[in-house]
Tab-separated table of N, CA and C in Angstrom:
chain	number	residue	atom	x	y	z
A	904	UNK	N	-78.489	84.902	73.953
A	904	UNK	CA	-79.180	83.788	73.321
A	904	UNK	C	-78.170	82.719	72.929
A	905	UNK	N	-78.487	81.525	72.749
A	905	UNK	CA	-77.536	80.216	72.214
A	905	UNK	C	-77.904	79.897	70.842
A	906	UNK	N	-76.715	79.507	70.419
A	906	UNK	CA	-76.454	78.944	69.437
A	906	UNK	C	-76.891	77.608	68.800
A	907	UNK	N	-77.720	76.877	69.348
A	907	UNK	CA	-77.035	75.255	69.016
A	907	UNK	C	-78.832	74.473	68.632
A	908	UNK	N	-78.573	73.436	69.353
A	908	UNK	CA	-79.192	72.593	68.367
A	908	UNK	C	-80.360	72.136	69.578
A	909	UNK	N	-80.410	71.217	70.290
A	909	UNK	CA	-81.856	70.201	70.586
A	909	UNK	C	-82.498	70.684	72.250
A	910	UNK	N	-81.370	70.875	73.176
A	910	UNK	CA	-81.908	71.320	74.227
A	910	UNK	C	-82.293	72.853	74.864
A	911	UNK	N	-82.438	72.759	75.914
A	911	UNK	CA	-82.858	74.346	76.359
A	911	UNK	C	-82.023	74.994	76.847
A	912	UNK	N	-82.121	76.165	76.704
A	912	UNK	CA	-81.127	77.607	77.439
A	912	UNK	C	-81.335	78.559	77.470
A	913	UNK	N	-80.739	79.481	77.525
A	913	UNK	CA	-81.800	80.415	78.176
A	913	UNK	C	-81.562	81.461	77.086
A	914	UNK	N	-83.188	82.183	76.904
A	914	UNK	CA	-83.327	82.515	75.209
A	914	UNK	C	-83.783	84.148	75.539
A	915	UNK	N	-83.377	84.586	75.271
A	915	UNK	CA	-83.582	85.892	75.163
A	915	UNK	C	-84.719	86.413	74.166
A	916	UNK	N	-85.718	87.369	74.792
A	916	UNK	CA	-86.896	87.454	74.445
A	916	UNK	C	-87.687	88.848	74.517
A	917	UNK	N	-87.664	89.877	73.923
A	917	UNK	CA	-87.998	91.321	73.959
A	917	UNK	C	-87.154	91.717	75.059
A	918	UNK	N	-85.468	91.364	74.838
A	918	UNK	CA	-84.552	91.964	76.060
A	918	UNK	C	-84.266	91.181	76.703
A	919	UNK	N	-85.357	90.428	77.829
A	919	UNK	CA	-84.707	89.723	78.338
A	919	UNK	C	-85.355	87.868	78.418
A	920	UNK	N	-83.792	87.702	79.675
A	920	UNK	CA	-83.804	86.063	79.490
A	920	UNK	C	-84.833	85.304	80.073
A	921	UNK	N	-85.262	84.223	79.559
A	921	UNK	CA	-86.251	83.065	79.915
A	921	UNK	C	-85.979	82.086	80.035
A	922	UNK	N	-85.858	81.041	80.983
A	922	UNK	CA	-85.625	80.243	81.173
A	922	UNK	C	-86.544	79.142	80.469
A	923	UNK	N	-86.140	78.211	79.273
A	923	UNK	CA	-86.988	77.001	78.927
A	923	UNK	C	-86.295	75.639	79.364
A	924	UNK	N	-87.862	75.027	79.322
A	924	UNK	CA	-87.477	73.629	80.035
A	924	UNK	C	-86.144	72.974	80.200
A	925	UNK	N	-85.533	71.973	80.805
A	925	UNK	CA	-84.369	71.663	80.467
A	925	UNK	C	-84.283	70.241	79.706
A	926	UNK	N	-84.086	69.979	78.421
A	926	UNK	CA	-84.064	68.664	77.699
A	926	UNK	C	-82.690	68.700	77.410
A	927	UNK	N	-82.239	67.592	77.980
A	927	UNK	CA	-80.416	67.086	77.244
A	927	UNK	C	-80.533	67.342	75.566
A	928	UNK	N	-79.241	67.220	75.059
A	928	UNK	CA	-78.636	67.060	73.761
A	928	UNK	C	-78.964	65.245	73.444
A	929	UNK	N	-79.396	65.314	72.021
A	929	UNK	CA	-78.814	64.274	71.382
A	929	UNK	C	-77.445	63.464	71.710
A	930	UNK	N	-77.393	62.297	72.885
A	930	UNK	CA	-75.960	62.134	73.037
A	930	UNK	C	-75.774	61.770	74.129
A	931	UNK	N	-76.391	62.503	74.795
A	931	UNK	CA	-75.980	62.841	76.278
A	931	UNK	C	-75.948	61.625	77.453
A	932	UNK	N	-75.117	61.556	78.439
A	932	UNK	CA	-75.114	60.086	78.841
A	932	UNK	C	-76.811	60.137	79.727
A	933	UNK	N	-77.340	58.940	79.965
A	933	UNK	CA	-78.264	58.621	80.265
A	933	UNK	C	-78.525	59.258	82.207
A	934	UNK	N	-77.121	58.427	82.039
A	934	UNK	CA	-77.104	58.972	83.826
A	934	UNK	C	-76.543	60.243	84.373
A	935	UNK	N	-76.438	61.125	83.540
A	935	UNK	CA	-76.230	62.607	84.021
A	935	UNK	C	-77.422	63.142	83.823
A	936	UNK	N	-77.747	64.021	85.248
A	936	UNK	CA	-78.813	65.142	84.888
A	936	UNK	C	-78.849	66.395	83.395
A	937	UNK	N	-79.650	66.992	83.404
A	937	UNK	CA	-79.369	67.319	81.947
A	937	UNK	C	-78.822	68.893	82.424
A	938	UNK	N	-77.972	69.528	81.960
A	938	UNK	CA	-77.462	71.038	81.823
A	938	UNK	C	-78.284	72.207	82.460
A	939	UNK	N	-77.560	72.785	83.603
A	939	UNK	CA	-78.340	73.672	84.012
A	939	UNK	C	-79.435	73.288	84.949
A	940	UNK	N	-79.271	72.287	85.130
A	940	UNK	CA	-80.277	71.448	86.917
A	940	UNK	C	-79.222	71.800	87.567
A	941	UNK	N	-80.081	71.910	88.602
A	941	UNK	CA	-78.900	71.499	90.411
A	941	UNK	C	-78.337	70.365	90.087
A	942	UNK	N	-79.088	68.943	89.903
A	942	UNK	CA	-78.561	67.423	89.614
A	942	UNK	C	-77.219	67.568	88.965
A	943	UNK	N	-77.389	68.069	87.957
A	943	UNK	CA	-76.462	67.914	86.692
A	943	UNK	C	-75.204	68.445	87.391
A	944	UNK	N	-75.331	70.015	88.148
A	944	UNK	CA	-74.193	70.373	89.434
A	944	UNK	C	-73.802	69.673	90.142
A	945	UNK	N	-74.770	69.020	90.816
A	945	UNK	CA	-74.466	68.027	91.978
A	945	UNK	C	-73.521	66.912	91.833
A	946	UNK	N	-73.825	66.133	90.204
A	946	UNK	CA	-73.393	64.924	89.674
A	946	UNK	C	-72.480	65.302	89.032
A	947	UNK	N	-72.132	66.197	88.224
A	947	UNK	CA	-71.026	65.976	87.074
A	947	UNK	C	-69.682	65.460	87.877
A	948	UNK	N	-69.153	65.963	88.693
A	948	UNK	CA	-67.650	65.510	89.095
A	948	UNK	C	-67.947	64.207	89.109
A	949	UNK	N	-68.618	63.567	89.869
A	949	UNK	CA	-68.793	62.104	89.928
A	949	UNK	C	-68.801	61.633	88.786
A	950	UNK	N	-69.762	61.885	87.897
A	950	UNK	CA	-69.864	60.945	86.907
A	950	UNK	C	-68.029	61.559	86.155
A	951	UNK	N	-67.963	62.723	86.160
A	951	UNK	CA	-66.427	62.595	85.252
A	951	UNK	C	-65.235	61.570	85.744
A	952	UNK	N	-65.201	61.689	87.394
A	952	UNK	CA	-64.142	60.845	88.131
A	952	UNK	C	-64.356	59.251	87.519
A	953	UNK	N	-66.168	58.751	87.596
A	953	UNK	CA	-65.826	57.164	87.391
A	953	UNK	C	-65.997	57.148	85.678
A	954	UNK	N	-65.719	57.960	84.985
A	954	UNK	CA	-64.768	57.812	83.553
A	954	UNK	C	-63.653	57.722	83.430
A	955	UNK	N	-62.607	58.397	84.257
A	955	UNK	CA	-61.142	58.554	84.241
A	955	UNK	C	-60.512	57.328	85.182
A	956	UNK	N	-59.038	57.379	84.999
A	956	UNK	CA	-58.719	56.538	86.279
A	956	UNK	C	-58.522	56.925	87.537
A	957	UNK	N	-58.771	55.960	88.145
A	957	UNK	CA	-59.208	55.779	89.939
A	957	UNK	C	-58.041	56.683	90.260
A	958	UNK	N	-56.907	56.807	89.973
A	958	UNK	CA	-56.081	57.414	90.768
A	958	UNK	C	-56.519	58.845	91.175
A	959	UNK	N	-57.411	59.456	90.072
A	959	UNK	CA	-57.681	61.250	90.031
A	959	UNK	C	-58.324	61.455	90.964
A	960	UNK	N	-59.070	60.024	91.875
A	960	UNK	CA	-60.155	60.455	92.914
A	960	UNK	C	-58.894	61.031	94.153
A	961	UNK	N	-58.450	60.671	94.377
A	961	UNK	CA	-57.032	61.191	94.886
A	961	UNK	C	-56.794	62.667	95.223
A	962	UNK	N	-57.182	63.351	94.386
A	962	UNK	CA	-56.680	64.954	94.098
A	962	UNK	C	-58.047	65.748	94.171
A	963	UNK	N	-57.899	66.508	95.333
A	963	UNK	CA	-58.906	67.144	95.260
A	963	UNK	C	-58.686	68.544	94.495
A	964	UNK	N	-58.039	68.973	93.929
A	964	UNK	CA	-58.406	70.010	92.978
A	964	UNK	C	-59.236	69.767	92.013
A	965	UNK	N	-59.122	68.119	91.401
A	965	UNK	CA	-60.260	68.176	90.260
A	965	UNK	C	-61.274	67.885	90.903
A	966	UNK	N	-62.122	67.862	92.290
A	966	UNK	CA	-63.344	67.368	92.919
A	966	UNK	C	-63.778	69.197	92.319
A	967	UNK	N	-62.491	70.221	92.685
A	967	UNK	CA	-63.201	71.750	93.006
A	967	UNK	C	-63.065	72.292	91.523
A	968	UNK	N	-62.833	71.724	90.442
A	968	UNK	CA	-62.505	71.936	89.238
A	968	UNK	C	-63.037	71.026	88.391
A	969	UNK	N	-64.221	71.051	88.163
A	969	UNK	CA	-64.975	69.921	87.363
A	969	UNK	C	-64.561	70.575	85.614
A	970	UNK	N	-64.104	71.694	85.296
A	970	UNK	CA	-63.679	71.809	83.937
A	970	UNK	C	-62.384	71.083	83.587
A	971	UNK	N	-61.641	71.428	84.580
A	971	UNK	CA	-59.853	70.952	84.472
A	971	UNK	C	-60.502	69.123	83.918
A	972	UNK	N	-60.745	68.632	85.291
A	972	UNK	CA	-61.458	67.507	85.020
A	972	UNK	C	-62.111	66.914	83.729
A	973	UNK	N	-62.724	67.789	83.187
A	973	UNK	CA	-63.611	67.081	82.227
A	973	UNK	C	-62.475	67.466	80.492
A	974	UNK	N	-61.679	68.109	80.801
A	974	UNK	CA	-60.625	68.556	79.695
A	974	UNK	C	-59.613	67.266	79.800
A	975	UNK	N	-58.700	67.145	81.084
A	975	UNK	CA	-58.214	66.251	81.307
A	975	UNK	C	-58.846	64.354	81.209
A	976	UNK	N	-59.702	64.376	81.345
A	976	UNK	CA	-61.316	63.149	80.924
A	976	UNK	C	-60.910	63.111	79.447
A	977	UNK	N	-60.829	64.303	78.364
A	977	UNK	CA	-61.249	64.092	77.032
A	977	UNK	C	-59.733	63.917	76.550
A	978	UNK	N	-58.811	64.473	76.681
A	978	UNK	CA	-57.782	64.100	76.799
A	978	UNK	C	-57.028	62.567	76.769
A	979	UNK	N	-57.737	62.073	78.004
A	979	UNK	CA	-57.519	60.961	78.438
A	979	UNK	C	-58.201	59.692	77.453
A	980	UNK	N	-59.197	59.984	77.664
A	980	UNK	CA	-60.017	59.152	76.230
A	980	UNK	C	-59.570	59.332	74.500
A	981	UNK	N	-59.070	60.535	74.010
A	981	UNK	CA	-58.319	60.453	72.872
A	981	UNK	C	-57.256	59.645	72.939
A	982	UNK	N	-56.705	59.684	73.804
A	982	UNK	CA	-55.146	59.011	73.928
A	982	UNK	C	-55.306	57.241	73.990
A	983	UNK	N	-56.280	57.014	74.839
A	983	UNK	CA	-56.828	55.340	74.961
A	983	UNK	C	-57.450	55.186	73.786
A	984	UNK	N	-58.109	55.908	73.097
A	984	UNK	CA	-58.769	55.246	71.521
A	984	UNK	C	-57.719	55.400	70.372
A	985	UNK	N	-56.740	56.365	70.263
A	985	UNK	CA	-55.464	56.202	69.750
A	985	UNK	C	-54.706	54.721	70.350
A	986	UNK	N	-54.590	54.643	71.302
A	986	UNK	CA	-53.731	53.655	71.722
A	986	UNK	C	-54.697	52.141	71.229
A	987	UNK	N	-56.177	51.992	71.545
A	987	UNK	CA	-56.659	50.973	71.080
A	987	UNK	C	-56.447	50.760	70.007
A	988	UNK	N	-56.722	51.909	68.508
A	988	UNK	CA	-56.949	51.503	67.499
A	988	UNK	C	-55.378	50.973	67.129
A	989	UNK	N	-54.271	51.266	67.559
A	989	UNK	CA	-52.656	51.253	67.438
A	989	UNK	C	-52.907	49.310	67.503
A	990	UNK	N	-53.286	49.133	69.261
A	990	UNK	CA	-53.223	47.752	69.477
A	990	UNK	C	-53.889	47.046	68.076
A	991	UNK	N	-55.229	47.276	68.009
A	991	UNK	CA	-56.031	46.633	66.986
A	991	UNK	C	-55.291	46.376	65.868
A	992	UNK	N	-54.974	47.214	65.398
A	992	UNK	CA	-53.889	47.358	63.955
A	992	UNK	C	-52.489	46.199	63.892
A	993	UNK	N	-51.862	46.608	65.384
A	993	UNK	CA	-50.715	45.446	65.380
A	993	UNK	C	-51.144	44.136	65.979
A	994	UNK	N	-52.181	43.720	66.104
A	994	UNK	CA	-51.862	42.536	67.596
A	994	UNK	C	-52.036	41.255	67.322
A	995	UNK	N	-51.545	41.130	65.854
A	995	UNK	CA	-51.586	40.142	65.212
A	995	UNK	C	-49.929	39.224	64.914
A	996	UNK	N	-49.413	40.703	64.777
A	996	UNK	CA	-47.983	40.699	64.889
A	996	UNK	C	-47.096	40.947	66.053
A	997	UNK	N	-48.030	41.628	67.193
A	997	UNK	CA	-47.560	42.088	68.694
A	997	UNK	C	-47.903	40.800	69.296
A	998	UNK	N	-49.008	40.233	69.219
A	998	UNK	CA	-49.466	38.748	70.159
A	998	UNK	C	-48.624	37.482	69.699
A	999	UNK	N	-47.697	37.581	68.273
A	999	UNK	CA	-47.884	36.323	67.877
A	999	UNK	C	-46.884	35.107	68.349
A	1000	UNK	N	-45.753	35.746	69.580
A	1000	UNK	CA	-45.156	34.731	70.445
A	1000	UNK	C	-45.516	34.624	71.862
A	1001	UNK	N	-46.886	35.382	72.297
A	1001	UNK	CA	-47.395	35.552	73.461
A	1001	UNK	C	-48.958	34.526	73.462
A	1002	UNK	N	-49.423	34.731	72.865
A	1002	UNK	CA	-50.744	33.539	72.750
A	1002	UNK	C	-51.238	32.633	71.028
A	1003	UNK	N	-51.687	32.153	71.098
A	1003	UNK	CA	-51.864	30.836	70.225
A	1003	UNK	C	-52.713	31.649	69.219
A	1004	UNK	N	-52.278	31.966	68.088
A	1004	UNK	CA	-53.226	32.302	66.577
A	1004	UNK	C	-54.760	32.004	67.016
A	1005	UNK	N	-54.992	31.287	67.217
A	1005	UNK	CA	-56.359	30.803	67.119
A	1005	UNK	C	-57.168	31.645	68.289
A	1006	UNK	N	-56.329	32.373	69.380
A	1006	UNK	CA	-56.991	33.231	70.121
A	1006	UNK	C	-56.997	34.948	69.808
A	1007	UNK	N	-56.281	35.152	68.934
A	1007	UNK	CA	-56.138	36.629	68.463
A	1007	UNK	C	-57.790	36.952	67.828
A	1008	UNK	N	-58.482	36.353	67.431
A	1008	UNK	CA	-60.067	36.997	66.975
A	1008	UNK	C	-60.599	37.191	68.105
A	1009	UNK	N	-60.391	36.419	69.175
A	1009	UNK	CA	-61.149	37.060	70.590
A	1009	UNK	C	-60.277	38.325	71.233
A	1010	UNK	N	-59.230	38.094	70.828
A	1010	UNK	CA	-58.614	39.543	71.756
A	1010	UNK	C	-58.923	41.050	70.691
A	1011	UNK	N	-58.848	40.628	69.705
A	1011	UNK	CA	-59.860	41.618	68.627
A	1011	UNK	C	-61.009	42.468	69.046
A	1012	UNK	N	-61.465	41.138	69.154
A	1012	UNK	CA	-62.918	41.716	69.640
A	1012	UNK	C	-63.504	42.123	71.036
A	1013	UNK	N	-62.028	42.003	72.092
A	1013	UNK	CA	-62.537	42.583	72.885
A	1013	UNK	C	-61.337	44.151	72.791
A	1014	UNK	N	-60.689	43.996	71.953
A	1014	UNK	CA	-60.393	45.726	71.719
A	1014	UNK	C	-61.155	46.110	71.003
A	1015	UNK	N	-62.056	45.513	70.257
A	1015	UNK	CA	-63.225	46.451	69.544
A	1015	UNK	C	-64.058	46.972	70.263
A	1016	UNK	N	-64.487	45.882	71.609
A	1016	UNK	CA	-65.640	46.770	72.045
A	1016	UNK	C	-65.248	47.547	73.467
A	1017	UNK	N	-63.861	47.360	73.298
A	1017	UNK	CA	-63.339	48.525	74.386
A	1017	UNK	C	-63.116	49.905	73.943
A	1018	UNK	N	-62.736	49.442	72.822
A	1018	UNK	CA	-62.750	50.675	71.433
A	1018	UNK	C	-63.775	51.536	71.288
A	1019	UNK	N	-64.962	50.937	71.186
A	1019	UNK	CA	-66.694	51.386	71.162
A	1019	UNK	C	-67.043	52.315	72.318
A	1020	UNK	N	-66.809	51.770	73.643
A	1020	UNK	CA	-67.453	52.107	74.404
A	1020	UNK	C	-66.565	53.207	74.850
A	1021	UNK	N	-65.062	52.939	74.760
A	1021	UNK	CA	-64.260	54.623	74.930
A	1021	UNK	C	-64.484	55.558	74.107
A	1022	UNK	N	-65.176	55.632	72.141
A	1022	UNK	CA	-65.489	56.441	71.894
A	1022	UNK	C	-66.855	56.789	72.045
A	1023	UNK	N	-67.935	56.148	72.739
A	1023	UNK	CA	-69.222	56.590	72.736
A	1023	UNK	C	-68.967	57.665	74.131
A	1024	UNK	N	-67.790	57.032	75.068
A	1024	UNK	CA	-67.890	57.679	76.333
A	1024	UNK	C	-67.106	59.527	75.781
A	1025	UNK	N	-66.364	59.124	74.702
A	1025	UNK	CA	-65.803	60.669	74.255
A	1025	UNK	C	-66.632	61.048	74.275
A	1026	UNK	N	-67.131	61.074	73.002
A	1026	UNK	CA	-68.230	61.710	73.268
A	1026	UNK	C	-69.324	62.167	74.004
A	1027	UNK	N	-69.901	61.801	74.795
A	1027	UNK	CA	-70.093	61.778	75.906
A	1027	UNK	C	-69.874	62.892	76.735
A	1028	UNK	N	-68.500	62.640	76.970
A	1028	UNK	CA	-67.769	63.354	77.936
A	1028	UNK	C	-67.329	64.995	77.011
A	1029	UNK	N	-67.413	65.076	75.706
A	1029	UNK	CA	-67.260	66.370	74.824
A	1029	UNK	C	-68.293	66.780	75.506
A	1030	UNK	N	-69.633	66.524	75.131
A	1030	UNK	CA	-71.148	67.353	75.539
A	1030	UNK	C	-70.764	67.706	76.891
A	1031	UNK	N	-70.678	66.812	78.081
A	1031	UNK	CA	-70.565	67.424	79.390
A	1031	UNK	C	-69.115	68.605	79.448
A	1032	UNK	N	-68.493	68.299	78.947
A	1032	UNK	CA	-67.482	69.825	78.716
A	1032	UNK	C	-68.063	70.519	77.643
A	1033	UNK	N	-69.127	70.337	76.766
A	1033	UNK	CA	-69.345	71.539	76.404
A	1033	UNK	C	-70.570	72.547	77.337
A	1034	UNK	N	-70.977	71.461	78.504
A	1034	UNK	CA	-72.204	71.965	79.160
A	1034	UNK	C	-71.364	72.575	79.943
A	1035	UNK	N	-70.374	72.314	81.054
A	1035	UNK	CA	-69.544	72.962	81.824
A	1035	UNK	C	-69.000	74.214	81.003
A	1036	UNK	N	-68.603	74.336	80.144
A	1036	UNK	CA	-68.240	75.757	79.668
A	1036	UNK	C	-68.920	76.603	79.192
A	1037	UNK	N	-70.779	76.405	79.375
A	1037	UNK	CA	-71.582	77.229	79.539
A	1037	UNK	C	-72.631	76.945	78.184
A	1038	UNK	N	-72.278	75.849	77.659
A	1038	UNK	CA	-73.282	76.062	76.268
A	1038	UNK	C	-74.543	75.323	77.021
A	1039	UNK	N	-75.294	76.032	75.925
A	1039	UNK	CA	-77.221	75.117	76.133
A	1039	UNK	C	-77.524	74.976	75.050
A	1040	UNK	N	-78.587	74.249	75.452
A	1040	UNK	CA	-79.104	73.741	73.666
A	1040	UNK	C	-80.861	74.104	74.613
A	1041	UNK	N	-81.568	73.698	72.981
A	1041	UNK	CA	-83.033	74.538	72.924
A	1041	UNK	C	-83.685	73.424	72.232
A	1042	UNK	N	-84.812	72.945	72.743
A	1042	UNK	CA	-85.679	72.170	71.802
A	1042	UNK	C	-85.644	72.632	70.437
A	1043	UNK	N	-85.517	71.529	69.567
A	1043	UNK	CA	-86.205	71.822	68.325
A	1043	UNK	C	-87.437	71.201	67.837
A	1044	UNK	N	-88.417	72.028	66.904
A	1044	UNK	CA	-89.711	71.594	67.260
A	1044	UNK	C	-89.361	71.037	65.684
């Protein structure tokens, strides 16, 4: 039986297992099939490759290793939202013999919403490694 919270998995029931519907997690990206479809098999490498950089399409061990992949993915995204929030913090004092004061609120704001969208994609990309390493989730009524 599973542990968790909103979607389905497979629930054990006078012994044995049952398969219930399959509903994603709270979270989950829009364009991945949800956990435990063929789809969701079919798609995950893809969708992990066009999160990471282009170079990984390169290597086919992570095409045959969608966990390595999706570890190396989360990895990769801690390190870029560390590194954004770093920029954000200095780039007032890092920009200020490279472009004109009066343009540092726009370069702000576009590390903010590069900022945003690398941690919505963490996340993101946590759930699909936590689906690859076998968790399910279960409606809650």
């Amino acid at each position: 039986s599973c542990s968790s919270c909103c979607a389905p998995c497979w629930a054990e029931r006078d012994g044995s297992a049952q398969q219930v519907s399959q509903v994603a997690p709270i979270g989950w990206p829009a364009d991945l099939a949800p956990p435990g479809t063929a789809r969701f098999d079919d798609d995950v490498t893809a969708w992990l490759l066009d999160r990471g950089p282009g170079e990984w399409r390169a290597h086919d061990v992570l095409r045959r290793y969608p966990r390595a992949l999706s570890a190396l993915l989360i990895t990769h995204l801690e390190t870029r939202l560390v590194a954004l929030r770093r920029h954000y913090g200095s780039v007032r004092s890092d920009m200020a013999e490279v472009m004109p004061p009066s343009e540092i609120p726009e370069l702000l704001i576009a590390i903010e919403a590069d900022g945003s969208l690398t941690a919505e994609t963490l996340r993101q990309a946590r759930l699909v490694d936590e689906a690859l390493n076998g968790r399910r989730w279960r409606s809650r009524l």
